[in-house]
Coordinates of C-alpha atoms and ligand atoms in Angstrom, one line a residue:
M75 CA -13.5 -3.3 27.3
K76 CA -16.8 -5.2 27.1
N77 CA -16.6 -5.2 23.4
L78 CA -13.0 -6.5 23.4
E79 CA -14.0 -9.4 25.7
R80 CA -17.0 -10.2 23.4
M81 CA -14.7 -10.2 20.4
R82 CA -12.1 -12.3 22.1
Q83 CA -14.8 -14.9 22.7
G84 CA -16.1 -14.4 19.2
A85 CA -12.7 -15.2 17.7
R86 CA -12.8 -18.8 18.5
Y87 CA -10.6 -21.3 16.8
A88 CA -13.6 -23.4 15.8
A89 CA -13.6 -23.1 12.1
V90 CA -10.0 -24.4 11.6
P91 CA -10.6 -27.9 10.4
L92 CA -13.1 -27.0 7.8
T93 CA -11.5 -23.9 6.3
M94 CA -8.0 -25.3 6.5
A95 CA -8.9 -28.6 4.9
A96 CA -10.5 -26.7 2.0
L97 CA -7.4 -24.5 1.6
A98 CA -5.0 -27.4 1.9
G99 CA -6.8 -29.5 -0.7
C100 CA -8.4 -32.0 1.9
R101 CA -5.3 -34.0 2.7
D102 CA -5.5 -36.5 5.4
E103 CA -3.0 -35.1 7.8
Q104 CA -3.8 -32.2 10.1
P105 CA -3.7 -29.2 7.7
R106 CA -1.1 -26.6 8.4
R107 CA -2.2 -23.1 9.1
P108 CA -0.7 -20.6 6.7
N109 CA 2.1 -18.2 7.7
I110 CA 1.3 -14.6 7.0
I111 CA 3.6 -11.8 5.9
V112 CA 2.3 -8.3 5.4
M113 CA 4.8 -6.3 3.4
M114 CA 3.9 -2.7 3.6
T115 CA 5.7 0.3 2.3
D116 CA 5.1 4.0 3.0
D117 CA 3.9 6.1 0.1
H118 CA 4.6 3.6 -2.6
T119 CA 2.0 4.1 -5.3
A120 CA 1.0 1.8 -8.1
Q121 CA 2.3 4.3 -10.7
A122 CA 5.8 3.2 -9.6
M123 CA 5.3 -0.6 -9.9
S124 CA 6.0 -2.2 -13.3
C125 CA 3.3 -4.9 -12.6
Y126 CA 0.8 -2.0 -12.6
G127 CA 2.1 -0.7 -15.9
S128 CA 4.6 1.9 -14.6
L129 CA 7.1 3.3 -17.1
L130 CA 9.0 5.0 -14.3
V131 CA 10.8 2.1 -12.7
E132 CA 11.2 -1.7 -13.0
T133 CA 10.2 -3.7 -9.9
P134 CA 11.0 -7.3 -10.9
N135 CA 10.5 -8.8 -7.4
L136 CA 7.1 -7.1 -6.8
D137 CA 6.2 -8.2 -10.3
R138 CA 7.1 -11.7 -9.3
L139 CA 4.5 -11.5 -6.5
A140 CA 1.9 -10.4 -9.1
R141 CA 2.9 -13.1 -11.6
E142 CA 2.7 -15.8 -9.0
G143 CA -0.4 -14.4 -7.2
M144 CA -3.2 -11.9 -7.5
L145 CA -3.0 -8.2 -8.3
F146 CA -5.9 -6.0 -7.1
E147 CA -6.6 -3.2 -9.6
N148 CA -9.0 -1.4 -7.3
C149 CA -7.9 -1.4 -3.7
Y150 CA -8.7 1.7 -1.7
V151 CA -7.8 3.2 1.6
P152 CA -10.4 4.8 3.8
N153 CA -8.1 7.7 4.9
A154 CA -4.9 8.3 2.8
I155 CA -2.4 9.0 5.5
S156 CA 0.1 6.8 7.4
G157 CA -1.1 6.3 11.0
P158 CA -4.8 6.1 10.2
S159 CA -4.1 3.7 7.4
R160 CA -2.1 1.4 9.7
A161 CA -4.8 1.5 12.3
C162 CA -7.4 0.5 9.6
I163 CA -5.3 -2.4 8.6
L164 CA -4.7 -3.6 12.2
T165 CA -8.3 -3.4 13.2
G166 CA -10.3 -3.9 10.0
K167 CA -12.2 -0.8 10.9
Y168 CA -12.6 2.8 9.6
S169 CA -10.8 5.6 11.3
H170 CA -13.8 6.9 13.2
A171 CA -14.4 3.4 14.6
N172 CA -10.8 2.7 15.6
G173 CA -10.2 6.2 16.9
F174 CA -7.0 7.0 15.0
T175 CA -8.3 9.7 12.6
D176 CA -5.0 11.6 12.0
N177 CA -1.3 11.3 12.6
S178 CA -1.5 13.3 15.9
R179 CA -3.5 10.6 17.6
T180 CA -2.3 7.9 19.9
F181 CA -3.5 4.4 19.0
D182 CA -5.6 2.7 21.6
G183 CA -3.5 -0.5 21.7
D184 CA -6.0 -2.2 24.0
Q185 CA -8.5 -2.7 21.2
Q186 CA -8.9 -5.8 19.0
T187 CA -6.4 -6.2 16.2
F188 CA -5.7 -9.1 13.8
P189 CA -2.2 -9.8 15.2
K190 CA -3.7 -10.2 18.7
L191 CA -6.3 -12.6 17.4
L192 CA -3.6 -14.6 15.6
H193 CA -1.3 -14.5 18.6
E194 CA -4.1 -15.8 20.8
A195 CA -4.6 -18.6 18.3
G196 CA -1.0 -19.7 18.6
Y197 CA 0.7 -17.7 15.9
Q198 CA 4.2 -16.3 16.5
T199 CA 3.8 -12.7 15.8
A200 CA 6.3 -9.9 14.9
M201 CA 6.1 -6.3 14.0
I202 CA 9.2 -4.9 12.2
G203 CA 9.7 -1.4 10.8
K204 CA 7.6 1.7 10.6
W205 CA 4.7 1.6 13.2
H206 CA 3.8 5.3 13.5
L207 CA 0.9 4.8 15.9
N208 CA 2.4 6.6 18.9
S209 CA 1.8 3.8 21.4
D210 CA 3.7 0.6 22.0
P211 CA 2.7 -2.4 19.8
Q212 CA 0.6 -5.0 21.5
G213 CA 0.0 -8.6 20.5
F214 CA 3.5 -9.3 19.2
D215 CA 6.1 -11.7 20.5
F216 CA 8.8 -9.5 18.9
W217 CA 8.6 -5.9 17.8
S218 CA 11.3 -3.6 16.5
I219 CA 9.9 -0.3 15.4
L220 CA 11.3 2.9 14.0
V221 CA 10.7 6.0 16.1
G222 CA 8.0 8.2 14.5
Q223 CA 8.8 8.5 10.8
G224 CA 12.1 6.8 11.2
E225 CA 15.4 7.6 9.4
Y226 CA 17.0 6.3 6.2
Y227 CA 20.5 6.0 7.5
A228 CA 21.6 4.5 10.9
P229 CA 17.9 4.4 11.9
L230 CA 16.9 4.4 15.6
F231 CA 14.6 1.5 16.6
I232 CA 12.7 0.6 19.8
E233 CA 13.0 -3.2 20.1
N234 CA 10.7 -4.8 22.6
G235 CA 10.9 -1.5 24.6
E236 CA 14.6 -0.8 24.2
E237 CA 16.2 1.9 22.0
K238 CA 18.9 0.9 19.6
V239 CA 20.6 2.6 16.6
C240 CA 21.2 0.2 13.8
P241 CA 24.0 0.9 11.4
G242 CA 23.2 0.7 7.7
Y243 CA 20.3 1.6 5.3
V244 CA 16.8 1.4 6.7
T245 CA 15.3 -0.9 4.1
D246 CA 18.2 -3.4 4.4
V247 CA 18.1 -3.2 8.2
I248 CA 14.4 -4.0 8.4
T249 CA 14.9 -7.0 6.1
D250 CA 17.8 -8.2 8.2
K251 CA 15.6 -8.0 11.2
A252 CA 12.8 -9.8 9.5
I253 CA 15.1 -12.7 8.4
D254 CA 16.6 -12.8 11.8
F255 CA 13.1 -13.2 13.4
L256 CA 12.3 -16.0 11.0
E257 CA 15.6 -17.7 11.8
R258 CA 14.7 -17.7 15.5
R259 CA 11.1 -18.8 15.1
D260 CA 9.7 -22.1 16.3
P261 CA 9.3 -24.0 13.0
D262 CA 6.4 -26.0 14.4
R263 CA 4.1 -23.1 14.7
P264 CA 2.9 -20.7 12.0
F265 CA 4.0 -17.1 12.1
A266 CA 2.5 -13.7 11.2
M267 CA 5.0 -10.9 10.5
L268 CA 4.3 -7.3 9.7
Y269 CA 7.3 -6.2 7.6
Y270 CA 6.7 -2.4 7.3
H271 CA 9.1 -0.2 5.4
K272 CA 9.8 3.4 5.9
A273 CA 10.7 3.7 2.2
P274 CA 9.8 5.5 0.0
H275 CA 8.6 8.2 2.4
R276 CA 9.8 11.8 2.0
N277 CA 12.7 12.8 1.8
W278 CA 13.5 9.9 -0.5
M279 CA 17.1 9.1 0.4
P280 CA 18.4 6.2 -1.7
A281 CA 20.8 3.5 -0.5
Q282 CA 24.5 4.1 -1.4
R283 CA 24.4 1.5 -4.1
H284 CA 21.5 3.2 -5.8
L285 CA 22.9 6.8 -5.8
G286 CA 23.0 8.2 -9.3
M287 CA 21.4 5.1 -10.9
F288 CA 18.8 7.2 -12.7
D289 CA 21.1 10.1 -13.7
D290 CA 20.6 9.5 -17.4
K291 CA 17.0 8.6 -17.3
V292 CA 14.3 11.1 -18.5
F293 CA 11.1 10.2 -16.7
P294 CA 7.8 10.5 -18.6
E295 CA 5.7 13.4 -17.2
P296 CA 2.1 13.0 -16.2
D297 CA -0.2 14.9 -18.6
N298 CA -1.4 17.2 -15.8
L299 CA 2.0 18.0 -14.3
L300 CA 1.3 21.7 -15.0
D301 CA -2.3 21.6 -13.8
D302 CA -3.8 25.0 -13.1
Y303 CA -6.8 23.6 -11.1
A304 CA -9.4 25.2 -13.3
G305 CA -12.6 23.2 -13.1
R306 CA -11.9 22.2 -9.5
G307 CA -12.7 23.9 -6.1
R308 CA -10.8 25.6 -3.4
A309 CA -9.3 22.4 -1.9
A310 CA -7.3 21.7 -5.0
R311 CA -6.2 25.3 -5.3
E312 CA -5.3 25.9 -1.7
Q313 CA -3.2 22.9 -0.9
A314 CA 0.5 23.1 -0.2
M315 CA 1.9 20.2 -2.0
E316 CA 3.0 21.5 -5.4
I317 CA 6.4 20.3 -6.7
G318 CA 7.2 23.7 -8.0
R319 CA 6.3 25.8 -4.9
D320 CA 6.2 23.5 -1.9
M321 CA 9.1 21.1 -2.3
W322 CA 12.0 22.0 -0.1
P323 CA 15.2 22.5 -2.1
E324 CA 17.5 21.1 0.6
W325 CA 15.4 18.5 2.3
D326 CA 13.6 17.1 -0.7
L327 CA 15.9 17.8 -3.6
K328 CA 19.3 17.7 -1.8
L329 CA 20.3 21.0 -3.2
I330 CA 22.8 22.1 -0.6
T331 CA 26.5 21.4 0.0
P332 CA 27.9 20.4 3.3
E333 CA 29.8 23.7 3.4
E334 CA 26.6 25.6 3.0
I335 CA 24.9 23.5 5.8
A336 CA 27.6 24.8 8.1
R337 CA 26.4 28.4 7.3
I338 CA 22.8 27.7 8.2
D339 CA 22.3 31.0 10.2
E340 CA 23.4 33.2 7.5
L341 CA 21.3 31.3 4.9
T342 CA 18.1 31.6 6.8
H343 CA 18.5 35.0 8.4
T344 CA 15.7 37.5 7.7
D345 CA 15.1 41.1 9.0
D346 CA 11.9 41.3 7.2
A347 CA 8.7 41.4 9.2
N348 CA 6.7 40.5 6.2
K349 CA 4.7 37.3 6.9
D350 CA 5.5 35.5 3.7
D351 CA 9.2 36.2 4.1
V352 CA 9.2 34.9 7.6
K353 CA 7.3 31.8 6.5
R354 CA 9.8 31.3 3.7
A355 CA 12.7 31.7 6.1
N356 CA 11.2 29.3 8.6
D357 CA 10.6 26.7 5.9
R358 CA 14.1 27.1 4.7
L359 CA 15.4 26.6 8.3
S360 CA 13.3 23.4 8.7
S361 CA 14.4 22.2 5.4
I362 CA 18.1 22.7 6.1
M363 CA 17.9 21.4 9.7
Q364 CA 16.0 18.3 8.8
Y365 CA 18.4 17.6 5.9
R366 CA 21.4 18.2 8.2
A367 CA 20.1 15.8 10.8
A368 CA 19.5 13.1 8.1
Y369 CA 22.8 13.7 6.4
D370 CA 24.7 13.5 9.7
R371 CA 23.6 10.0 10.3
M372 CA 25.7 8.8 7.4
T373 CA 29.3 7.6 8.0
D374 CA 32.1 9.7 6.5
A375 CA 32.5 7.2 3.6
E376 CA 28.8 7.4 2.9
K377 CA 28.8 11.2 3.0
A378 CA 31.7 11.3 0.6
R379 CA 29.8 9.1 -1.9
W380 CA 26.6 11.1 -1.3
N381 CA 28.4 14.5 -2.0
E382 CA 29.9 13.1 -5.2
A383 CA 26.5 11.9 -6.4
Y384 CA 24.6 15.1 -5.8
A385 CA 27.3 17.6 -6.8
P386 CA 26.3 17.6 -10.5
R387 CA 22.6 18.2 -9.6
I388 CA 23.6 21.2 -7.4
A389 CA 25.7 22.7 -10.1
E390 CA 22.8 22.2 -12.6
W391 CA 20.4 23.9 -10.3
R392 CA 22.7 26.9 -9.8
A393 CA 23.0 27.4 -13.5
L394 CA 19.3 27.1 -14.0
R395 CA 17.4 28.6 -11.1
D396 CA 17.6 32.3 -12.0
K397 CA 16.9 32.0 -15.7
A398 CA 14.4 29.2 -16.0
S399 CA 10.7 29.8 -16.2
K400 CA 8.3 28.6 -13.6
E401 CA 7.2 25.7 -15.8
E402 CA 10.8 24.7 -16.5
I403 CA 11.5 24.6 -12.8
V404 CA 8.5 22.4 -12.1
R405 CA 9.7 20.0 -14.8
W406 CA 13.3 20.0 -13.6
K407 CA 12.2 19.4 -10.0
Y408 CA 9.9 16.6 -11.1
Q409 CA 12.8 14.8 -12.8
Q410 CA 15.0 15.1 -9.6
Y411 CA 12.1 13.9 -7.5
M412 CA 11.6 10.8 -9.7
K413 CA 15.3 10.0 -9.7
D414 CA 15.3 9.8 -5.9
Y415 CA 11.9 8.3 -5.4
C416 CA 12.6 5.5 -7.9
A417 CA 16.1 4.8 -6.5
V418 CA 14.5 4.3 -3.1
I419 CA 11.9 1.9 -4.7
K420 CA 14.9 -0.1 -6.0
G421 CA 15.9 -0.7 -2.4
V422 CA 12.4 -1.9 -1.5
D423 CA 12.2 -4.2 -4.6
E424 CA 15.6 -5.8 -3.9
N425 CA 14.8 -6.4 -0.3
V426 CA 11.5 -8.0 -1.1
G427 CA 13.4 -10.3 -3.5
R428 CA 15.9 -11.1 -0.7
L429 CA 13.0 -12.0 1.7
L430 CA 11.3 -14.2 -0.9
D431 CA 14.6 -16.0 -1.7
Y432 CA 15.0 -16.6 2.0
L433 CA 11.5 -18.0 2.4
E434 CA 12.1 -20.2 -0.6
R435 CA 15.4 -21.5 0.9
I436 CA 13.8 -22.4 4.2
G437 CA 10.9 -24.1 2.4
E438 CA 8.2 -21.7 3.7
L439 CA 7.5 -19.6 0.6
D440 CA 4.4 -21.6 -0.5
N441 CA 3.1 -21.9 3.0
T442 CA 3.0 -18.2 3.4
I443 CA 0.3 -15.7 2.5
I444 CA 2.3 -12.8 1.3
V445 CA 0.6 -9.5 0.9
Y446 CA 2.3 -6.4 -0.6
T447 CA 0.6 -3.1 -0.1
S448 CA 1.4 0.6 0.8
D449 CA -0.2 2.8 3.5
Q450 CA -1.7 4.7 0.6
G451 CA -0.9 5.8 -2.9
F452 CA 1.0 9.0 -3.7
F453 CA 1.2 11.8 -6.3
L454 CA 4.1 11.5 -8.6
G455 CA 3.6 14.8 -10.3
E456 CA -0.1 14.3 -11.2
H457 CA -1.8 17.7 -10.7
G458 CA 1.7 19.1 -10.1
W459 CA 1.8 17.4 -6.7
F460 CA 3.7 15.2 -4.3
D461 CA 2.3 13.8 -1.1
K462 CA -1.2 12.2 -0.7
R463 CA -4.2 12.9 1.7
F464 CA -6.7 13.7 -1.1
M465 CA -9.5 11.3 -2.1
Y466 CA -8.2 11.7 -5.7
E467 CA -7.3 8.5 -7.4
E468 CA -3.5 8.5 -7.2
C469 CA -3.6 8.3 -3.4
Q470 CA -6.9 6.9 -2.4
R471 CA -6.0 3.8 -4.4
T472 CA -3.2 1.6 -3.0
P473 CA -1.3 -1.3 -4.5
L474 CA -2.3 -4.8 -3.3
L475 CA -0.7 -8.0 -4.3
V476 CA -1.3 -11.4 -2.7
R477 CA 0.7 -14.5 -3.2
Y478 CA -0.4 -17.8 -1.7
P479 CA -0.2 -20.6 -4.3
K480 CA -2.2 -23.1 -2.1
A481 CA -5.4 -21.0 -2.6
V482 CA -4.6 -18.1 -5.1
K483 CA -4.1 -18.9 -8.8
A484 CA -0.9 -17.4 -10.3
G485 CA -1.2 -14.4 -12.6
T486 CA -4.8 -13.5 -11.7
R487 CA -6.2 -10.0 -11.4
S488 CA -9.2 -8.7 -9.5
D489 CA -11.1 -5.6 -10.3
A490 CA -13.3 -5.9 -7.1
L491 CA -13.5 -2.7 -5.0
A492 CA -11.2 -3.9 -2.2
M493 CA -10.2 -1.9 0.8
N494 CA -7.3 -2.2 3.3
I495 CA -9.9 -2.8 6.1
D496 CA -10.5 -6.1 4.3
L497 CA -7.1 -7.4 5.2
A498 CA -7.7 -8.1 8.9
P499 CA -10.8 -10.3 8.3
T500 CA -9.0 -12.0 5.4
F501 CA -6.1 -13.0 7.6
V502 CA -8.3 -14.1 10.5
E503 CA -10.5 -16.2 8.2
M504 CA -7.6 -17.8 6.3
A505 CA -6.0 -18.7 9.7
G506 CA -9.1 -20.6 10.4
L507 CA -10.7 -18.3 12.9
D508 CA -14.2 -16.8 12.9
V509 CA -14.2 -13.2 11.7
P510 CA -15.4 -10.9 14.6
E511 CA -18.6 -9.2 13.8
D512 CA -17.3 -5.7 14.5
M513 CA -14.7 -5.8 11.8
Q514 CA -16.0 -3.5 9.1
G515 CA -14.0 -4.9 6.2
R516 CA -15.0 -8.0 4.4
S517 CA -12.7 -11.0 4.0
L518 CA -11.1 -11.2 0.5
R519 CA -10.9 -15.0 0.7
E520 CA -13.7 -15.5 -1.8
V521 CA -12.1 -13.1 -4.3
L522 CA -8.7 -14.6 -3.8
T523 CA -9.9 -18.2 -4.4
S524 CA -12.2 -17.4 -7.2
G525 CA -9.5 -16.7 -9.8
G526 CA -10.5 -13.1 -10.0
A527 CA -14.3 -13.3 -10.1
T528 CA -16.1 -10.8 -7.9
P529 CA -18.8 -12.2 -5.6
A530 CA -22.3 -11.1 -6.7
D531 CA -23.0 -9.4 -3.4
W532 CA -19.7 -7.5 -3.2
R533 CA -19.6 -3.8 -2.2
T534 CA -20.4 -1.3 -5.0
G535 CA -18.8 1.7 -3.4
V536 CA -16.0 2.6 -1.0
Y537 CA -16.1 5.2 1.7
Y538 CA -13.4 7.7 2.5
H539 CA -12.9 10.3 5.2
Y540 CA -9.8 12.5 5.7
Y541 CA -9.4 14.6 8.8
E542 CA -5.9 16.1 9.2
Y543 CA -6.4 19.8 8.6
P544 CA -5.0 22.3 9.3
S545 CA -1.7 20.5 9.0
W546 CA 1.1 19.6 6.6
H547 CA 0.2 20.2 2.9
S548 CA -3.1 22.0 3.8
V549 CA -5.4 19.4 2.4
K550 CA -8.9 20.3 3.6
R551 CA -11.1 17.8 5.5
H552 CA -13.3 15.8 3.3
Y553 CA -15.3 12.6 2.9
G554 CA -16.9 10.8 0.0
I555 CA -17.7 7.8 -2.0
R556 CA -16.1 6.1 -5.0
T557 CA -18.1 3.7 -7.1
R558 CA -16.9 1.9 -10.1
D559 CA -17.8 4.8 -12.4
H560 CA -18.0 7.9 -10.2
K561 CA -16.6 9.8 -7.2
L562 CA -18.4 12.2 -5.0
I563 CA -16.5 14.3 -2.5
H564 CA -17.5 16.8 0.2
F565 CA -14.8 19.2 1.4
Y566 CA -15.9 20.8 4.7
N567 CA -14.6 22.6 7.8
D568 CA -13.4 26.0 6.4
V569 CA -15.2 25.3 3.1
D570 CA -18.4 23.6 2.0
E571 CA -17.8 22.3 -1.5
W572 CA -18.9 19.2 -3.4
E573 CA -17.1 17.6 -6.3
L574 CA -18.3 14.9 -8.6
Y575 CA -16.1 13.1 -11.1
D576 CA -16.9 10.8 -14.0
M577 CA -14.1 8.2 -13.5
Q578 CA -14.7 6.6 -16.9
R579 CA -14.5 9.8 -19.0
D580 CA -12.2 11.7 -16.7
P581 CA -9.9 9.3 -14.9
H582 CA -7.5 12.0 -13.9
E583 CA -10.2 14.0 -12.1
M584 CA -9.8 17.3 -14.0
R585 CA -13.4 18.4 -14.4
N586 CA -15.8 18.6 -11.5
V587 CA -19.3 17.9 -12.9
Y588 CA -21.2 18.4 -9.7
D589 CA -23.2 21.3 -11.1
D590 CA -23.5 19.9 -14.6
P591 CA -27.2 19.2 -15.3
A592 CA -26.3 16.2 -17.4
Y593 CA -25.1 14.5 -14.1
A594 CA -28.2 15.4 -12.0
E595 CA -29.3 11.8 -11.8
V596 CA -25.9 10.4 -11.0
R597 CA -25.4 13.1 -8.4
A598 CA -28.7 12.2 -6.6
R599 CA -27.8 8.5 -6.8
L600 CA -24.3 9.1 -5.4
H601 CA -25.6 11.2 -2.5
A602 CA -28.0 8.4 -1.6
E603 CA -25.2 5.8 -1.8
L604 CA -23.0 7.9 0.3
E605 CA -25.6 8.3 3.0
R606 CA -26.2 4.6 3.0
L607 CA -22.5 3.9 3.4
Q608 CA -22.3 6.4 6.2
Q609 CA -25.2 4.7 8.0
E610 CA -23.7 1.3 7.5
C611 CA -20.3 2.2 8.9
G612 CA -21.5 4.6 11.6
D613 CA -20.0 7.8 10.3
T614 CA -23.4 9.6 10.3
D615 CA -22.4 13.1 11.3
P616 CA -19.1 13.6 9.5
C617 CA -18.8 17.4 9.6
E618 CA -20.4 18.0 13.0
R619 CA -18.5 15.6 15.2
E620 CA -16.4 17.5 17.8
Y621 CA -12.9 17.4 16.4
E622 CA -9.9 18.2 18.5
F623 CA -6.8 18.6 16.5
F624 CA -3.1 19.3 17.1
R625 CA -3.1 17.8 20.5
G626 CA 0.1 15.9 19.8
A627 CA 1.5 17.8 16.9
E628 CA 5.0 16.5 17.6
N629 CA 3.7 13.1 16.5
L630 CA 3.1 14.1 12.9
Ligands
LIG826 C1 6.0 14.3 7.4 C2 6.3 14.9 6.0 C3 5.1 15.3 5.3 C4 4.1 14.1 5.2 C5 3.8 13.6 6.6 C6 2.9 12.5 6.8 N1 7.1 16.1 6.2 O1 5.5 15.3 8.2 O2 5.4 15.7 4.0 O3 2.9 14.4 4.6 O4 5.1 13.3 7.2 O5 3.3 11.4 6.1 S1 8.7 15.9 6.4 O6 9.3 17.2 6.3 O7 8.9 15.3 7.8 O8 9.3 15.0 5.4 S2 2.9 10.0 6.5 O9 3.1 9.0 5.4 O10 3.6 9.6 7.7 O11 1.5 10.0 6.8
LIG827 CA1 2.4 7.2 4.1

């Protein structure tokens, strides 16, 4: 509490005239403070954005943000999982400092966040979409949040404390709410809006208009789709996120007809006391129950269109499942996964376009700092995986685009090691406030306004710490450091293993060189760097800290 008070006082409005005059090009009139929109998606990785070079899907509206703003090539999250990542963004602090280390936690909403600071400084604030922090949002004039993970069809929201089911498709509904908030705003004051999508989170249910749109596309496979994890440790081998083995046929791949759903008991019955069989039966039950619940939210007309769209896939699966090899099944499932994931991305991209058009129409587009990011990256078949959590590149890295023509040159790229904890201080600073000293990220303002040059004293390594184990997908607890050229990871808890990767020679992290004598010097240097970062951010006893888990498993 003492801290909060101190920070409140620290976040004075003092620096406005100077900073804003600089940003607004020193005009005579009282400079306008920028609006802020944070567009965040859930599990959208750079491999599925054409501005990052994706061959999987075209994202013209996101590409527009990149073309008219700055694209960050190296933005990293400190903890690649939803709730924790959201807490990092709100507070500008690492998980151990903001207290939200894993999805079972409840966010302490009394602590300092950037929306609160902006609100206190006169901004109109709104939070719309996936919140996933298990406590009510604070610091917003308007909030309308999905409950937990949220649903794709007819999603349930809590709006300023009241529950309401909203008909339609979640990505469209969130955008409608965002536009509605902007319509109702006071045009004389700046706004800050968190526009947070559920999409493209598992189980990747496309909007009706996108069903079947990729039926004829053959998606390029990552080189390591059939990875056997040789050259890596137990963490990579013992996870539960393989497309071939761990994807649920019904929930993830939609491989069940409505008639079969009705026979759920028969389908999931087992007499066998064998542990593996019981686990399989339980998984199948969860898979079908979850799918049924999601499917039942659709209207009859939507269900009919859905059934028609997935019937050919179900028929193909039946013809293939008993005769295909294990590899063929992985490859087939990967294709289906990509069809759904990319169709869901289309919904995001279109809605981002809709919001940009709206801002343009009301004359606020160029007055608004628009950020596009995701709560973390995601595996799209790399290492044979879906999901995230690992400190491996595909999910530690997250997309980051920033458009604000008054200060950010169009079409610029930055390769600075950025982090999502940098966003809070960036917004606070660009709104003309002093950045509170306890924010651990560093404002990106200098990077944004430099045309892409990285300040000489910028960070040289990013810190990571993942805690949620045992849990979904069995990714072991780990922490580590990524520098421009290397990555050092320590897996701990029920294991004690180190991994070191040469990111220049081995960008896909296929060969752990921790014990390779050729890397002895690098290894010592990285250990020292890691310790320094841990001291600096206060995570000094990463394996020893008392760690209670699964207190609120229903929150996951
Ligand atoms: C759900 C998903 C998991 C996913 C977590 C966390 N299972 O539990 O696959 O890893 O969310 O995701 S599901 O059967 O409910 O789809 S996060 O993005 O919210 O952190
Ligand atoms: Ca996520």
